Short mmCIF file of C-alpha atoms and ligand atoms in Angstrom, two decimals:
data_model
loop_
_atom_site.label_atom_id
_atom_site.label_comp_id
_atom_site.label_asym_id
_atom_site.label_seq_id
_atom_site.Cartn_x
_atom_site.Cartn_y
_atom_site.Cartn_z
CA MET O 29 13.37 -10.57 19.90
CA SER O 30 10.23 -12.72 20.23
CA GLU O 31 7.70 -9.94 20.67
CA TYR O 32 7.23 -6.61 18.88
CA LYS O 33 5.34 -3.75 20.49
CA VAL O 34 3.38 -2.00 17.77
CA ALA O 35 1.72 1.44 17.83
CA LEU O 36 -1.08 1.83 15.28
CA ILE O 37 -1.45 5.23 13.59
CA GLY O 38 -4.90 5.18 12.02
CA PHE O 39 -7.40 2.58 13.19
CA GLY O 40 -9.50 2.17 10.06
CA GLY O 41 -9.83 -1.05 8.07
CA VAL O 42 -6.14 -1.87 7.64
CA ASN O 43 -4.74 -1.45 11.16
CA ARG O 44 -7.89 -2.97 12.61
CA ALA O 45 -7.26 -5.97 10.38
CA LEU O 46 -3.66 -6.16 11.62
CA ALA O 47 -4.91 -6.24 15.23
CA GLN O 48 -7.43 -8.90 14.26
CA LEU O 49 -4.74 -10.99 12.53
CA ALA O 50 -2.59 -10.73 15.67
CA ALA O 51 -5.52 -11.82 17.87
CA ASP O 52 -6.14 -14.85 15.68
CA ASN O 53 -2.57 -15.85 14.82
CA ASN O 54 -0.13 -14.71 17.50
CA ALA O 55 0.42 -18.24 18.85
CA GLN O 56 1.06 -19.59 15.36
CA TRP O 57 3.30 -16.63 14.39
CA LYS O 58 5.41 -17.22 17.49
CA GLN O 59 6.06 -20.77 16.32
CA GLU O 60 6.34 -20.13 12.58
CA LEU O 61 7.84 -16.66 12.41
CA GLY O 62 9.58 -16.40 15.78
CA PHE O 63 7.63 -13.44 17.15
CA GLU O 64 4.22 -12.24 18.24
CA LEU O 65 2.70 -8.76 18.19
CA LYS O 66 1.51 -6.63 21.09
CA ILE O 67 -0.49 -3.49 20.35
CA VAL O 68 0.71 -0.79 22.76
CA GLY O 69 -0.78 2.40 21.33
CA ILE O 70 -3.44 3.60 18.89
CA SER O 71 -4.28 7.02 17.51
CA ASP O 72 -7.06 7.75 15.06
CA LEU O 73 -8.58 11.05 13.90
CA HIS O 74 -12.12 9.79 14.41
CA LEU O 75 -11.80 7.27 17.25
CA GLY O 76 -9.35 9.07 19.57
CA ALA O 77 -6.22 7.63 21.17
CA ALA O 78 -5.08 5.12 23.78
CA VAL O 79 -1.74 3.95 25.19
CA CYS O 80 -1.14 0.70 27.04
CA PRO O 81 2.60 -0.14 27.25
CA ASP O 82 1.80 -3.69 28.48
CA GLY O 83 -0.36 -4.36 25.42
CA PHE O 84 -4.13 -4.07 24.86
CA ASP O 85 -6.43 -7.04 25.17
CA LEU O 86 -6.67 -7.91 21.46
CA GLN O 87 -10.20 -9.26 21.90
CA ALA O 88 -11.32 -5.88 23.31
CA LEU O 89 -9.79 -4.17 20.25
CA ARG O 90 -11.72 -6.47 17.95
CA GLU O 91 -14.98 -5.54 19.65
CA LEU O 92 -14.38 -1.78 19.71
CA PRO O 93 -17.18 -0.02 17.80
CA ALA O 94 -16.18 2.28 14.94
CA GLU O 95 -17.84 5.30 16.57
CA LYS O 96 -16.42 8.72 17.34
CA GLY O 97 -14.20 8.75 20.44
CA ALA O 98 -14.49 4.96 20.96
CA LEU O 99 -10.83 4.60 22.00
CA SER O 100 -11.69 6.49 25.21
CA ARG O 101 -13.32 3.23 26.37
CA LEU O 102 -9.92 1.53 26.54
CA PRO O 103 -7.55 1.82 29.48
CA GLY O 104 -5.41 4.95 28.96
CA GLY O 105 -7.84 6.14 26.28
CA LYS O 106 -9.20 9.52 25.26
CA LYS O 107 -11.59 10.91 22.69
CA GLU O 108 -9.10 12.97 20.67
CA ALA O 109 -6.35 11.70 18.39
CA ALA O 110 -2.87 12.06 19.93
CA THR O 111 -0.46 10.69 17.35
CA GLU O 112 2.77 12.29 18.60
CA GLU O 113 1.98 11.27 22.18
CA VAL O 114 1.25 7.67 21.16
CA ILE O 115 4.53 7.49 19.20
CA GLU O 116 6.54 9.00 22.06
CA THR O 117 5.01 7.32 25.10
CA SER O 118 3.76 3.86 24.14
CA GLY O 119 7.18 2.20 24.20
CA ALA O 120 6.62 0.87 20.66
CA ASP O 121 9.38 -0.90 18.70
CA ILE O 122 7.38 -0.46 15.48
CA VAL O 123 4.86 2.14 14.29
CA ALA O 124 2.28 0.83 11.78
CA GLU O 125 1.13 3.90 9.84
CA ALA O 126 -2.07 3.41 7.84
CA THR O 127 -3.73 6.80 7.54
CA PHE O 128 -5.13 8.36 4.36
CA THR O 129 -2.90 9.19 1.40
CA ASN O 130 -2.39 12.89 0.83
CA ALA O 131 -1.46 12.98 -2.86
CA VAL O 132 -0.20 16.58 -2.70
CA ASN O 133 2.62 16.37 -0.14
CA GLY O 134 2.21 13.15 1.85
CA GLU O 135 1.39 14.98 5.10
CA PRO O 136 0.76 14.57 7.98
CA ALA O 137 1.75 10.90 7.56
CA SER O 138 5.31 11.73 6.48
CA SER O 139 5.88 13.75 9.66
CA TYR O 140 4.54 10.90 11.80
CA CYS O 141 6.96 8.50 10.10
CA ARG O 142 9.88 10.91 10.56
CA LEU O 143 9.06 11.43 14.24
CA ALA O 144 8.97 7.69 14.92
CA LEU O 145 12.23 7.05 13.06
CA THR O 146 14.06 9.85 14.88
CA ARG O 147 12.89 8.30 18.17
CA GLY O 148 14.53 4.99 17.13
CA ILE O 149 11.23 3.29 16.23
CA SER O 150 10.92 1.34 12.96
CA VAL O 151 8.01 2.25 10.66
CA VAL O 152 5.85 0.05 8.44
CA THR O 153 3.34 1.86 6.27
CA THR O 154 0.74 1.17 3.58
CA ASN O 155 0.46 4.85 2.78
CA LYS O 156 1.62 5.96 -0.68
CA GLY O 157 2.17 9.58 0.41
CA PRO O 158 5.30 9.26 2.61
CA VAL O 159 6.82 6.77 0.16
CA ALA O 160 6.14 8.64 -3.09
CA PHE O 161 7.28 12.00 -1.68
CA HIS O 162 9.94 11.17 0.91
CA ALA O 163 11.16 7.55 0.63
CA GLU O 164 14.81 8.46 0.21
CA ALA O 165 14.87 10.94 3.10
CA LEU O 166 12.93 8.62 5.41
CA LYS O 167 15.21 5.68 4.60
CA ARG O 168 18.19 7.89 5.44
CA VAL O 169 16.65 8.90 8.80
CA ALA O 170 15.94 5.24 9.53
CA ALA O 171 19.54 4.24 8.76
CA GLU O 172 20.90 7.09 10.92
CA HIS O 173 18.87 5.78 13.86
CA GLY O 174 19.56 2.07 13.29
CA VAL O 175 15.91 1.27 12.50
CA TYR O 176 13.84 0.35 9.42
CA PHE O 177 11.36 2.04 7.09
CA GLU O 178 9.30 -0.55 5.14
CA TYR O 179 6.34 0.00 2.81
CA GLU O 180 5.42 -3.11 0.83
CA GLY O 181 1.70 -2.25 1.05
CA ALA O 182 2.07 1.09 -0.76
CA VAL O 183 1.78 -0.71 -4.14
CA MET O 184 -0.61 -3.65 -4.73
CA SER O 185 -1.34 -4.10 -0.99
CA GLY O 186 -0.04 -7.48 0.20
CA THR O 187 0.85 -8.78 -3.27
CA PRO O 188 4.63 -8.63 -3.00
CA VAL O 189 5.92 -6.45 -5.81
CA ILE O 190 8.29 -3.99 -4.13
CA ARG O 191 10.33 -6.61 -2.28
CA LEU O 192 10.08 -8.99 -5.23
CA GLY O 193 11.50 -6.39 -7.61
CA ARG O 194 14.13 -5.12 -5.18
CA GLU O 195 15.36 -8.38 -3.70
CA LEU O 196 14.36 -11.38 -5.77
CA LEU O 197 14.90 -9.75 -9.18
CA ALA O 198 18.18 -8.12 -8.13
CA GLY O 199 20.76 -8.78 -10.85
CA SER O 200 18.11 -9.60 -13.47
CA ALA O 201 18.88 -6.41 -15.44
CA LEU O 202 15.49 -4.85 -14.78
CA LYS O 203 14.69 -2.43 -17.60
CA GLY O 204 11.19 -1.39 -16.66
CA PHE O 205 7.70 -2.45 -15.72
CA GLU O 206 4.11 -2.03 -16.81
CA GLY O 207 1.12 -2.75 -14.66
CA ILE O 208 -2.54 -2.55 -13.79
CA LEU O 209 -2.13 -0.79 -10.47
CA ASN O 210 -5.64 0.41 -9.62
CA GLY O 211 -8.44 -2.01 -8.84
CA THR O 212 -11.30 0.46 -9.22
CA SER O 213 -10.46 1.55 -12.76
CA ASN O 214 -9.83 -2.04 -13.82
CA PHE O 215 -13.18 -3.05 -12.34
CA VAL O 216 -14.90 -0.22 -14.22
CA LEU O 217 -13.29 -1.24 -17.53
CA SER O 218 -14.18 -4.92 -17.01
CA SER O 219 -17.78 -4.02 -16.11
CA MET O 220 -18.09 -1.82 -19.20
CA GLU O 221 -16.95 -4.78 -21.30
CA SER O 222 -20.07 -6.56 -20.01
CA GLY O 223 -22.26 -3.62 -21.01
CA LEU O 224 -22.52 -1.41 -17.92
CA SER O 225 -22.19 2.35 -18.44
CA PHE O 226 -19.23 4.19 -16.91
CA SER O 227 -21.33 5.64 -14.07
CA GLU O 228 -23.13 2.34 -13.35
CA ALA O 229 -19.76 0.57 -13.22
CA LEU O 230 -18.23 3.19 -10.94
CA GLU O 231 -21.22 3.12 -8.61
CA LYS O 232 -20.86 -0.65 -8.37
CA ALA O 233 -17.13 -0.31 -7.57
CA GLN O 234 -18.01 2.15 -4.80
CA ARG O 235 -20.69 -0.18 -3.43
CA LEU O 236 -18.20 -3.05 -3.37
CA GLY O 237 -15.71 -0.87 -1.47
CA TYR O 238 -12.93 -0.78 -4.11
CA ALA O 239 -13.21 2.90 -4.95
CA GLU O 240 -12.19 5.76 -2.72
CA ALA O 241 -15.04 7.90 -1.30
CA ASP O 242 -13.94 10.46 -3.91
CA PRO O 243 -13.00 8.16 -6.79
CA THR O 244 -11.32 10.89 -8.88
CA ALA O 245 -7.83 9.59 -7.99
CA ASP O 246 -8.85 6.08 -9.08
CA ILE O 247 -10.45 7.09 -12.36
CA GLU O 248 -8.10 9.88 -13.44
CA GLY O 249 -4.94 7.84 -12.84
CA HIS O 250 -3.53 9.90 -9.93
CA ASP O 251 -3.44 6.85 -7.66
CA VAL O 252 -1.53 4.88 -10.31
CA ARG O 253 0.86 7.81 -10.84
CA LEU O 254 1.98 7.67 -7.19
CA LYS O 255 2.50 3.90 -7.50
CA VAL O 256 4.56 4.37 -10.68
CA VAL O 257 6.73 6.94 -8.89
CA ILE O 258 7.25 4.53 -5.98
CA LEU O 259 8.16 1.54 -8.19
CA ALA O 260 10.36 3.54 -10.59
CA ASN O 261 12.31 5.19 -7.77
CA GLU O 262 12.63 1.98 -5.80
CA LEU O 263 13.41 -0.48 -8.58
CA LEU O 264 14.93 1.55 -11.40
CA GLY O 265 16.89 4.07 -9.33
CA ALA O 266 14.79 6.94 -10.75
CA LYS O 267 14.29 10.20 -8.89
CA LEU O 268 10.80 10.91 -10.21
CA LYS O 269 8.28 13.25 -8.68
CA SER O 270 4.66 12.82 -9.57
CA ALA O 271 4.70 15.91 -11.83
CA ASP O 272 7.31 14.09 -13.99
CA VAL O 273 4.80 11.39 -14.94
CA PRO O 274 2.26 12.29 -17.67
CA CYS O 275 -1.07 10.99 -16.50
CA LYS O 276 -4.32 10.25 -18.30
CA GLY O 277 -7.19 8.30 -16.73
CA ILE O 278 -10.08 6.31 -18.14
CA SER O 279 -12.87 8.89 -18.00
CA GLY O 280 -12.48 9.66 -21.72
CA LEU O 281 -13.16 6.08 -22.81
CA THR O 282 -16.66 5.44 -24.13
CA LEU O 283 -18.65 2.22 -24.00
CA GLN O 284 -18.20 2.12 -27.76
CA ASN O 285 -14.36 2.33 -27.47
CA ILE O 286 -14.42 -0.54 -25.02
CA GLN O 287 -16.73 -2.76 -27.02
CA ASP O 288 -14.78 -2.03 -30.23
CA ALA O 289 -11.63 -3.29 -28.49
CA VAL O 290 -13.38 -6.50 -27.41
CA ALA O 291 -14.59 -7.03 -30.98
CA ALA O 292 -10.96 -6.63 -32.15
CA ASN O 293 -9.73 -9.26 -29.64
CA ALA O 294 -8.20 -6.60 -27.43
CA ARG O 295 -8.94 -4.86 -24.10
CA TRP O 296 -8.50 -1.32 -22.79
CA LYS O 297 -6.44 -1.25 -19.59
CA LEU O 298 -5.16 1.66 -17.47
CA ILE O 299 -1.41 1.06 -17.57
CA GLY O 300 1.23 2.57 -15.30
CA SER O 301 4.69 2.04 -16.71
CA ALA O 302 8.32 3.11 -16.53
CA SER O 303 11.32 2.17 -18.68
CA LYS O 304 15.02 2.80 -18.51
CA MET O 305 16.17 4.52 -21.74
CA ALA O 306 19.52 3.89 -23.44
CA ASP O 307 20.90 7.14 -21.98
CA GLY O 308 19.95 6.02 -18.45
CA THR O 309 16.96 8.36 -18.07
CA ILE O 310 13.60 6.95 -16.98
CA ARG O 311 10.44 7.47 -19.01
CA ALA O 312 7.19 6.88 -17.11
CA SER O 313 3.50 7.32 -17.86
CA VAL O 314 -0.05 6.51 -16.85
CA GLU O 315 -2.49 6.05 -19.73
CA PRO O 316 -5.21 3.78 -21.09
CA ARG O 317 -3.75 1.33 -23.59
CA MET O 318 -5.51 -1.09 -25.89
CA LEU O 319 -3.70 -4.39 -25.24
CA PRO O 320 -3.79 -7.41 -27.54
CA LEU O 321 -5.01 -10.69 -26.05
CA GLU O 322 -1.50 -12.16 -25.92
CA ASN O 323 -0.29 -9.53 -23.42
CA SER O 324 -0.28 -11.12 -19.97
CA LEU O 325 -2.07 -8.10 -18.47
CA THR O 326 -5.04 -8.35 -20.86
CA GLY O 327 -6.80 -11.16 -19.00
CA VAL O 328 -6.50 -9.46 -15.62
CA GLY O 329 -10.09 -8.46 -14.91
CA ASP O 330 -12.28 -7.01 -12.17
CA ALA O 331 -10.44 -5.37 -9.25
CA VAL O 332 -7.32 -7.52 -9.63
CA ASN O 333 -3.92 -5.83 -10.10
CA ALA O 334 -0.85 -7.11 -11.95
CA VAL O 335 2.59 -5.93 -12.92
CA THR O 336 4.98 -7.20 -15.57
CA PHE O 337 8.67 -6.66 -14.82
CA LYS O 338 10.76 -6.32 -17.98
CA THR O 339 14.07 -7.98 -17.24
CA GLY O 340 17.14 -8.57 -19.38
CA LEU O 341 17.88 -12.06 -18.08
CA LEU O 342 14.42 -13.56 -17.56
CA GLY O 343 12.34 -11.67 -20.08
CA ASP O 344 8.93 -10.69 -18.75
CA VAL O 345 7.92 -11.72 -15.22
CA THR O 346 4.28 -11.01 -14.32
CA VAL O 347 2.78 -11.02 -10.83
CA ARG O 348 -0.96 -10.69 -10.28
CA GLY O 349 -2.98 -10.45 -7.10
CA PRO O 350 -5.10 -8.20 -4.93
CA GLY O 351 -4.23 -4.51 -4.91
CA ALA O 352 -6.53 -3.47 -2.06
CA GLY O 353 -8.59 -4.85 0.82
CA ARG O 354 -8.26 -4.69 4.61
CA ILE O 355 -6.78 -8.11 5.31
CA GLU O 356 -4.73 -8.06 2.08
CA THR O 357 -3.20 -4.70 3.01
CA ALA O 358 -2.69 -5.69 6.66
CA TYR O 359 -0.75 -8.68 5.36
CA ALA O 360 1.69 -6.20 3.77
CA LEU O 361 2.32 -4.74 7.25
CA LEU O 362 2.99 -8.23 8.57
CA ALA O 363 5.37 -8.89 5.65
CA ASP O 364 7.23 -5.68 6.54
CA ILE O 365 7.47 -6.75 10.18
CA ILE O 366 8.80 -10.15 9.09
CA SER O 367 11.44 -8.37 7.00
CA ILE O 368 12.44 -6.21 9.98
CA HIS O 369 12.58 -9.31 12.19
CA LYS O 370 14.87 -11.10 9.70
CA ALA O 371 17.18 -8.09 9.42
CA LYS O 372 17.38 -7.71 13.20
CA THR O 373 17.96 -11.43 13.68
CA ALA O 374 20.74 -11.37 11.08
CA LYS O 375 22.35 -8.47 12.98
CA GLY O 376 22.00 -10.43 16.22
CA ASN O 377 19.58 -8.07 17.98
N1 HSE A 412 -8.65 2.66 -4.52
C1 HSE A 412 -7.44 1.91 -4.77
C2 HSE A 412 -7.75 0.90 -5.89
C3 HSE A 412 -7.00 1.24 -3.50
O1 HSE A 412 -8.87 0.88 -6.38
O2 HSE A 412 -6.86 0.16 -6.29
C4 HSE A 412 -5.54 0.89 -3.41
O3 HSE A 412 -4.66 1.99 -3.57
#
């Protein structure tokens, strides 16, 4: 297949960035990767919906204003969201789901993913909800329908940690991981090291666009907890639910705590971790830890993320990179599509 028809569910920063990447790079992707992307449907709670089975003009998508009902300006467009209709009628091969994360039950995104998979459409998503709550079930539905469910962007955006752990570290006797998995909290801690107060640092993170509109999930560790569940289930064969992971955020740390750590050649970091115990059970947690300078996570500052895989055969392997951002997260969707393309090519279809 040299062209994939993609329906975009959610047209905020991430899926917009995917459309923009396709507009700029389709010709190059065709040569380098063996395919190009057509956008055949879009649904968004705020912007409305549009279907164009022959593919939208990508330049027109780039210029679409982010105002209520704007998708009605496109051919086949209307002012209200119509997610099920877009999935069912756009003729998409792949649904790119990038709506908000519901940290309670993963809905409605999980239902959108399930609908697409049962219609024989592969799904790529950056949304932690469907993955943390329903990865196993959704993978089963995908397999039953001969399609794929991929979610590299659910942890550390485009920095490849899920596929790295699953595929490239296969056979390395992975025993666990520990990581800085939330950019906002890391930015706040780094800023406090330079003397800002907690609220000044958080305000700055919000201004720079790292923090969620309601930053509670960033600061209290709930965002990291979902990422720990995803990584532990995916890489360590755990069957964790988020309630199984004790979770403490950074709001209890004072400027004094943070400066005392610096004076002692250490740094406070919000660490999400999971380890395989001798009896095969998995122990996971989210908590602030004071790390010594020699730990490879200690020097990871600002909004950068990093994870150290604890392996039996290689020792520690640390990957660092962006954990958020529109283009960075859209790249994860592209990486998922590349993975689907390789699997389909290997199967000869
Ligand atoms: N608000 C999150 C962060 C975005 O700060 O890392 C990615 O989940």
